[in-house]
Coordinates of C-alpha atoms in Angstrom, one line a residue:
M1 CA 10.2 13.1 29.2
D2 CA 11.0 15.8 26.7
A3 CA 8.7 18.2 28.5
I4 CA 10.4 17.4 31.8
R5 CA 13.8 17.9 30.2
K6 CA 12.9 21.3 29.0
Q7 CA 11.5 22.3 32.3
A8 CA 14.7 21.4 34.0
T9 CA 16.8 23.3 31.6
K10 CA 14.6 26.4 32.3
L11 CA 15.0 26.0 36.1
R12 CA 18.8 25.6 35.7
E13 CA 18.9 28.8 33.7
Q14 CA 16.8 30.7 36.2
V15 CA 19.1 29.4 39.1
A16 CA 22.2 30.5 37.3
R17 CA 20.8 33.9 36.6
Q18 CA 19.9 34.1 40.3
Q19 CA 23.3 33.1 41.4
Q20 CA 24.9 35.6 39.0
A21 CA 22.7 38.3 40.3
V22 CA 23.8 37.5 44.0
L23 CA 27.5 37.4 42.8
K24 CA 27.2 40.7 41.1
Q25 CA 25.7 42.1 44.3
F26 CA 28.6 41.2 46.4
G27 CA 30.6 41.9 43.1
G28 CA 34.3 42.3 42.6
G29 CA 36.6 41.4 39.9
G30 CA 37.3 38.0 38.4
Y31 CA 34.6 35.7 37.2
S32 CA 31.4 37.4 38.0
S33 CA 29.2 35.3 35.9
S34 CA 29.1 31.6 35.6
D35 CA 27.4 31.8 32.4
N36 CA 30.3 33.8 30.7
V37 CA 32.7 31.2 32.2
V38 CA 31.1 28.2 30.8
T39 CA 30.1 29.6 27.4
D40 CA 31.5 31.6 24.6
E41 CA 29.8 32.5 21.2
E42 CA 31.0 29.4 19.5
E43 CA 29.9 27.0 22.3
L44 CA 26.6 28.7 22.5
Q45 CA 25.9 28.3 18.9
L46 CA 26.8 24.7 19.1
Y47 CA 24.5 24.3 22.1
Q48 CA 21.6 25.8 20.2
K49 CA 22.3 23.8 17.0
L50 CA 22.4 20.6 19.0
E51 CA 18.9 21.6 20.5
K52 CA 17.4 22.1 17.0
L53 CA 18.8 18.8 15.8
Y54 CA 17.4 17.0 18.9
T55 CA 14.1 18.4 18.3
S56 CA 14.2 17.7 14.5
T57 CA 15.2 13.9 14.9
R58 CA 12.6 13.5 17.5
S59 CA 9.9 14.7 15.2
S60 CA 11.2 12.7 12.2
K61 CA 11.1 9.5 14.5
H62 CA 7.8 10.3 15.7
F63 CA 6.5 10.7 11.9
Q64 CA 8.2 7.3 11.1
R65 CA 6.3 5.7 13.8
D66 CA 3.1 7.3 12.4
I67 CA 3.8 5.8 9.0
V68 CA 4.5 2.5 10.5
R69 CA 1.1 2.4 12.4
G70 CA -0.9 3.8 9.6
V71 CA 0.6 1.1 7.1
E72 CA 0.1 -1.6 9.5
G73 CA -3.5 -0.6 10.1
F74 CA -4.1 -0.5 6.3
M75 CA -2.6 -3.9 5.9
V76 CA -4.9 -5.3 8.5
T77 CA -7.9 -3.8 6.6
G78 CA -6.5 -4.9 3.3
S79 CA -6.3 -8.5 4.6
K80 CA -9.7 -8.5 5.5
Q81 CA -10.7 -7.0 2.1
V82 CA -8.9 -9.8 0.4
E83 CA -10.7 -12.4 2.4
I84 CA -14.1 -10.9 1.7
G85 CA -13.1 -10.5 -2.1
T86 CA -12.0 -14.1 -2.3
K87 CA -15.1 -15.5 -1.0
L88 CA -17.2 -13.3 -3.4
S89 CA -14.9 -14.7 -6.2
E90 CA -15.6 -18.2 -5.1
D91 CA -19.4 -17.7 -4.9
S92 CA -19.4 -16.1 -8.2
R93 CA -17.5 -18.9 -9.8
K94 CA -19.7 -21.5 -8.3
Y95 CA -22.7 -20.0 -9.7
G96 CA -21.2 -19.6 -13.0
L97 CA -20.3 -23.2 -13.3
E98 CA -23.5 -24.7 -11.8
N99 CA -25.8 -22.5 -14.1
S100 CA -23.9 -22.9 -17.4
Y101 CA -26.8 -25.1 -18.9
T102 CA -29.7 -22.8 -18.3
S103 CA -31.8 -21.6 -21.3
D104 CA -30.1 -18.1 -21.0
T105 CA -26.4 -18.4 -19.8
T106 CA -25.9 -14.7 -20.0
L107 CA -25.7 -14.3 -16.3
S108 CA -23.6 -17.4 -15.5
K109 CA -21.0 -16.1 -18.1
A110 CA -21.0 -12.8 -16.4
A111 CA -20.7 -14.4 -13.1
F112 CA -17.7 -16.5 -14.2
C113 CA -15.9 -13.5 -15.9
F114 CA -16.6 -11.5 -12.7
S115 CA -15.1 -14.3 -10.6
Q116 CA -11.9 -14.4 -12.6
A117 CA -11.5 -10.7 -12.4
R118 CA -12.2 -10.6 -8.7
S119 CA -9.6 -13.2 -8.2
Q120 CA -7.1 -11.4 -10.1
L121 CA -7.9 -8.2 -8.0
E122 CA -7.3 -9.9 -4.7
K123 CA -4.1 -11.2 -5.9
E124 CA -2.9 -7.7 -6.9
R125 CA -4.1 -6.6 -3.4
E126 CA -2.2 -9.4 -1.7
T127 CA 1.0 -8.4 -3.7
L128 CA 0.6 -4.7 -2.6
L129 CA 0.2 -5.6 1.1
K130 CA 3.3 -7.7 0.9
S131 CA 5.3 -5.0 -0.8
L132 CA 4.1 -2.5 1.9
N133 CA 5.3 -4.8 4.7
T134 CA 8.7 -5.4 3.1
V135 CA 9.5 -2.1 1.5
I136 CA 7.9 0.3 4.0
V137 CA 7.1 -1.3 7.5
E138 CA 10.0 -3.4 8.2
P139 CA 12.9 -1.0 7.2
L140 CA 11.1 2.0 9.0
R141 CA 10.5 0.0 12.2
A142 CA 14.2 -1.1 12.1
M143 CA 15.2 2.6 11.8
V144 CA 12.9 3.9 14.5
V145 CA 14.4 1.3 17.0
G146 CA 17.9 1.4 15.6
S147 CA 21.1 2.3 17.1
A148 CA 22.3 5.1 14.9
L149 CA 19.6 7.8 16.4
E150 CA 20.1 6.4 20.0
D151 CA 23.9 6.6 19.8
A152 CA 23.7 10.3 18.6
R153 CA 21.2 11.1 21.2
H154 CA 23.5 9.5 23.9
L155 CA 26.3 11.8 22.8
A156 CA 24.0 14.8 23.0
Q157 CA 23.0 13.8 26.4
R158 CA 26.6 13.4 27.7
Y159 CA 27.3 16.8 26.5
E160 CA 24.3 18.2 28.3
R161 CA 25.5 16.6 31.5
M162 CA 29.1 18.0 30.9
R163 CA 27.6 21.4 30.3
Q164 CA 25.6 21.2 33.6
E165 CA 28.8 20.1 35.4
A166 CA 30.8 23.0 34.0
E167 CA 28.1 25.4 35.2
V168 CA 28.2 24.1 38.7
Q169 CA 32.1 24.3 38.7
A170 CA 31.9 27.9 37.4
I171 CA 29.6 28.6 40.4
E172 CA 32.0 26.9 42.7
I173 CA 34.8 29.1 41.3
S174 CA 32.8 32.3 42.0
K175 CA 32.2 31.3 45.6
R176 CA 35.9 30.5 46.1
Q177 CA 36.8 34.0 44.6
I178 CA 34.4 35.6 47.2
K179 CA 36.2 33.6 50.2
L180 CA 39.5 34.7 48.8
R181 CA 38.7 38.4 48.6
E182 CA 37.3 38.1 52.3
V183 CA 40.4 36.5 53.5
P184 CA 43.4 37.7 51.2
G185 CA 46.5 35.8 51.1
N186 CA 44.9 32.5 52.2
I187 CA 47.1 29.9 50.4
D188 CA 44.7 27.0 50.8
S189 CA 41.9 28.9 49.4
S190 CA 44.3 30.2 46.5
L191 CA 45.3 26.5 45.7
K192 CA 41.6 25.3 45.7
L193 CA 40.6 28.2 43.5
E194 CA 43.4 27.3 41.1
A195 CA 42.4 23.7 41.0
A196 CA 38.8 24.6 40.5
E197 CA 39.8 26.8 37.5
T198 CA 41.9 24.1 36.0
K199 CA 39.1 21.7 36.2
L200 CA 36.7 24.1 34.6
Q201 CA 39.1 24.6 31.7
E202 CA 39.3 20.8 31.2
L203 CA 35.5 20.5 31.3
K204 CA 35.1 23.3 28.7
S205 CA 37.7 21.8 26.4
N206 CA 36.1 18.4 26.7
M207 CA 32.6 19.8 26.3
K208 CA 33.6 21.5 23.0
V209 CA 35.0 18.3 21.6
L210 CA 32.0 16.3 22.8
G211 CA 29.5 18.9 21.5
K212 CA 31.2 18.9 18.0
E213 CA 31.0 15.1 18.0
A214 CA 27.3 15.2 19.0
V215 CA 26.5 17.7 16.5
A216 CA 28.1 15.7 13.7
A217 CA 26.3 12.5 14.8
M218 CA 22.9 14.2 15.0
T219 CA 23.3 15.9 11.6
A220 CA 24.3 12.6 10.0
T221 CA 21.2 11.0 11.8
E222 CA 18.9 13.7 10.7
A223 CA 20.0 13.7 7.0
Q224 CA 19.6 9.8 6.9
Q225 CA 16.2 10.1 8.5
Q226 CA 15.1 12.8 5.9
R227 CA 16.3 10.8 2.9
S228 CA 15.3 7.4 4.0
T229 CA 11.8 8.6 5.0
L230 CA 11.2 10.3 1.7
R231 CA 12.4 7.3 -0.2
W232 CA 10.0 5.1 1.7
L233 CA 7.2 7.5 1.1
I234 CA 7.8 7.5 -2.5
A235 CA 8.1 3.8 -2.7
M236 CA 4.7 3.5 -0.8
V237 CA 3.0 5.8 -3.3
E238 CA 4.6 4.0 -6.4
S239 CA 3.3 0.6 -5.0
E240 CA -0.2 2.0 -4.4
R241 CA -0.2 3.7 -7.9
S242 CA 1.0 0.3 -9.6
Y243 CA -1.8 -1.6 -7.7
H244 CA -4.5 0.9 -8.9
Q245 CA -3.2 1.0 -12.5
K246 CA -3.4 -3.0 -12.6
S247 CA -6.8 -2.9 -11.1
L248 CA -8.1 -0.3 -13.5
Q249 CA -6.9 -2.7 -16.3
I250 CA -8.7 -5.6 -14.9
F251 CA -11.8 -3.6 -14.4
D252 CA -11.7 -2.2 -18.0
Q253 CA -11.4 -5.7 -19.3
L254 CA -14.0 -7.0 -17.3
V255 CA -16.6 -4.3 -18.2
A256 CA -15.7 -4.6 -21.9
E257 CA -16.5 -8.4 -21.7
M258 CA -19.7 -8.0 -19.7
V259 CA -21.0 -5.3 -21.8
S260 CA -20.3 -7.0 -25.1
E261 CA -22.0 -10.1 -23.9
R262 CA -25.0 -8.2 -22.7
Q263 CA -25.2 -6.3 -26.0
R264 CA -25.0 -9.5 -28.1
V265 CA -27.4 -11.4 -26.2
E266 CA -29.9 -8.5 -25.9
A267 CA -29.7 -7.9 -29.6
F268 CA -30.0 -11.6 -30.5
P269 CA -33.0 -12.6 -28.4
S270 CA -35.0 -9.5 -29.4
S271 CA -34.9 -10.3 -33.0
I272 CA -36.2 -13.8 -32.1
M273 CA -39.0 -12.4 -30.0
D274 CA -40.0 -9.9 -32.6
D275 CA -40.1 -12.6 -35.3
P276 CA -40.9 -15.9 -33.5
V277 CA -40.3 -19.0 -35.7
P278 CA -43.0 -21.4 -36.3
P279 CA -43.0 -24.9 -34.9
P280 CA -40.3 -27.2 -36.4
P281 CA -41.5 -29.1 -39.4
S282 CA -41.7 -32.9 -39.1
Y283 CA -39.4 -35.1 -41.1
E284 CA -42.2 -36.0 -43.3
E285 CA -42.9 -32.4 -44.1
A286 CA -39.2 -31.8 -44.8
S287 CA -38.6 -35.0 -46.6
G288 CA -38.5 -33.2 -50.0
A289 CA -36.0 -30.5 -48.7
Y290 CA -33.0 -32.4 -50.0
S291 CA -34.2 -31.6 -53.6
S292 CA -34.5 -27.9 -52.9
Q293 CA -31.9 -25.3 -52.6
T294 CA -34.0 -22.2 -51.7
I295 CA -33.5 -21.0 -48.0
D296 CA -35.6 -18.0 -48.3
G297 CA -38.7 -20.0 -49.7
S298 CA -39.1 -22.8 -47.4
T299 CA -36.5 -25.4 -47.1
A300 CA -33.0 -26.1 -48.2
S301 CA -30.5 -28.8 -48.0
V302 CA -27.1 -27.4 -46.7
Y303 CA -24.1 -28.9 -45.0
F304 CA -21.8 -26.8 -42.7
L305 CA -20.6 -26.8 -39.3
G306 CA -22.2 -24.1 -37.0
E307 CA -21.3 -22.9 -33.6
V308 CA -24.1 -22.4 -31.0
V309 CA -24.2 -18.6 -30.0
H310 CA -27.4 -19.0 -27.9
S311 CA -28.6 -21.7 -25.8
Y312 CA -31.9 -23.6 -26.7
Q313 CA -34.0 -26.0 -24.5
A314 CA -35.9 -28.6 -26.7
E315 CA -39.6 -28.5 -26.2
S316 CA -40.5 -31.8 -28.1
D317 CA -38.9 -35.0 -29.1
V318 CA -37.9 -33.8 -32.5
E319 CA -35.9 -30.8 -31.2
L320 CA -32.3 -30.6 -30.2
N321 CA -30.8 -29.3 -26.9
L322 CA -28.1 -26.7 -27.5
S323 CA -25.5 -25.0 -25.3
I324 CA -23.4 -21.9 -26.0
G325 CA -20.1 -23.0 -27.6
D326 CA -21.3 -26.4 -28.9
Y327 CA -20.8 -27.2 -32.6
V328 CA -23.5 -28.6 -34.8
V329 CA -23.5 -30.2 -38.3
V330 CA -26.3 -28.3 -40.0
R331 CA -27.9 -30.4 -42.6
K332 CA -31.0 -28.6 -43.7
V333 CA -32.8 -25.3 -43.3
S334 CA -36.7 -25.0 -43.2
N335 CA -38.8 -21.8 -42.4
G336 CA -36.5 -20.4 -39.8
W337 CA -35.5 -23.9 -38.2
A338 CA -32.5 -25.9 -38.9
E339 CA -31.9 -29.7 -38.7
G340 CA -28.6 -31.1 -37.8
E341 CA -26.5 -33.3 -35.3
C342 CA -24.8 -32.5 -32.1
K343 CA -22.8 -34.8 -29.8
G344 CA -24.4 -37.8 -31.3
K345 CA -28.0 -36.5 -31.2
A346 CA -30.1 -35.1 -34.1
G347 CA -33.1 -32.9 -34.0
W348 CA -34.4 -29.3 -35.0
F349 CA -33.5 -26.0 -33.5
P350 CA -34.0 -22.4 -34.4
Y351 CA -31.6 -21.5 -37.3
G352 CA -30.7 -18.1 -35.9
Y353 CA -29.1 -19.7 -32.8
V354 CA -26.0 -20.9 -34.6
E355 CA -23.4 -19.2 -36.6
R356 CA -21.4 -20.8 -39.5
R357 CA -17.8 -21.6 -39.0
D358 CA -15.4 -22.3 -41.7
R359 CA -12.4 -23.0 -39.7
V360 CA -12.8 -25.4 -36.6
L361 CA -10.2 -27.2 -34.5
A362 CA -10.2 -30.9 -35.2
S363 CA -10.9 -31.5 -31.5
K364 CA -14.1 -29.6 -31.8
I365 CA -15.3 -31.5 -34.8
A366 CA -14.7 -34.8 -32.9
E367 CA -16.9 -33.4 -30.1
V368 CA -19.9 -33.1 -32.6
F369 CA -19.9 -36.8 -33.2

């Protein structure tokens, strides 16, 4: 449509120049140029400014549409990523819960931590998508189809039509002037020429007023487009920046937890593998332990509450199953093994699998018995 409009304007200008050339050829006094009749320097500047404003507002409108389409596409892709990430989070959580009683719970704990972090990430992504829709897409779309720009363009189009009408009227005046020179003193021709000139003056006056109104409206619309679009672009960047900052914090925390667990577990089993403990003593062999207080020798009678830091699967009836996080009453230690009670059951387990705790919640102590 804009290309057709430009082409029509060029054709009108060509026709006007050709008509002026013909009028000059048959020349004479009076109005020999319709362009001079219709325009002056002020009106020409007004017309050129309006053309530039029309082009500028059209480009801004297209840019706003591009932003809306781009963000909408980003939102569609983001929604799919949320769906995939949420499924991954659920699968990881399921694995972590269902495999928390294996002999080595490192992976299950890492899976559970990953599940929680992934869930937080997808919530942040959902928040970002909602923000982009509310802060960017909806107001931009409303401005693109809003009445402010269309009203300003309507004024510009009315001005253009009136300008064309004034050009036609100027040509009509030139024709009547030629007829009057051919038949001097013709009263009817004189009256018609005078009426045409009066109408042209009215058109020029109205055209100037309408042109100023159109320029003012287009200028205000352009300024609003520029300010609003820049504000929305900044808001979009800030929303994404906030999302990535929060995501980075989540990832940093997750990596720290997983690396710490890996280092602790890798360091702990290695010491056990390098120096494996002998089989647990029987109760008969350790029956004299209560009278001894030497841990480094063979056995010692000690009473303290320990927290399980590495799971252990019993391999005989005299051994005790342990899970990370359990609390055990340690009653004696013998050759790298400890005897104690956990959740109402007693047995032997590797002494290095527990750590002494001086302060424990009452609820945890109740769990031991």
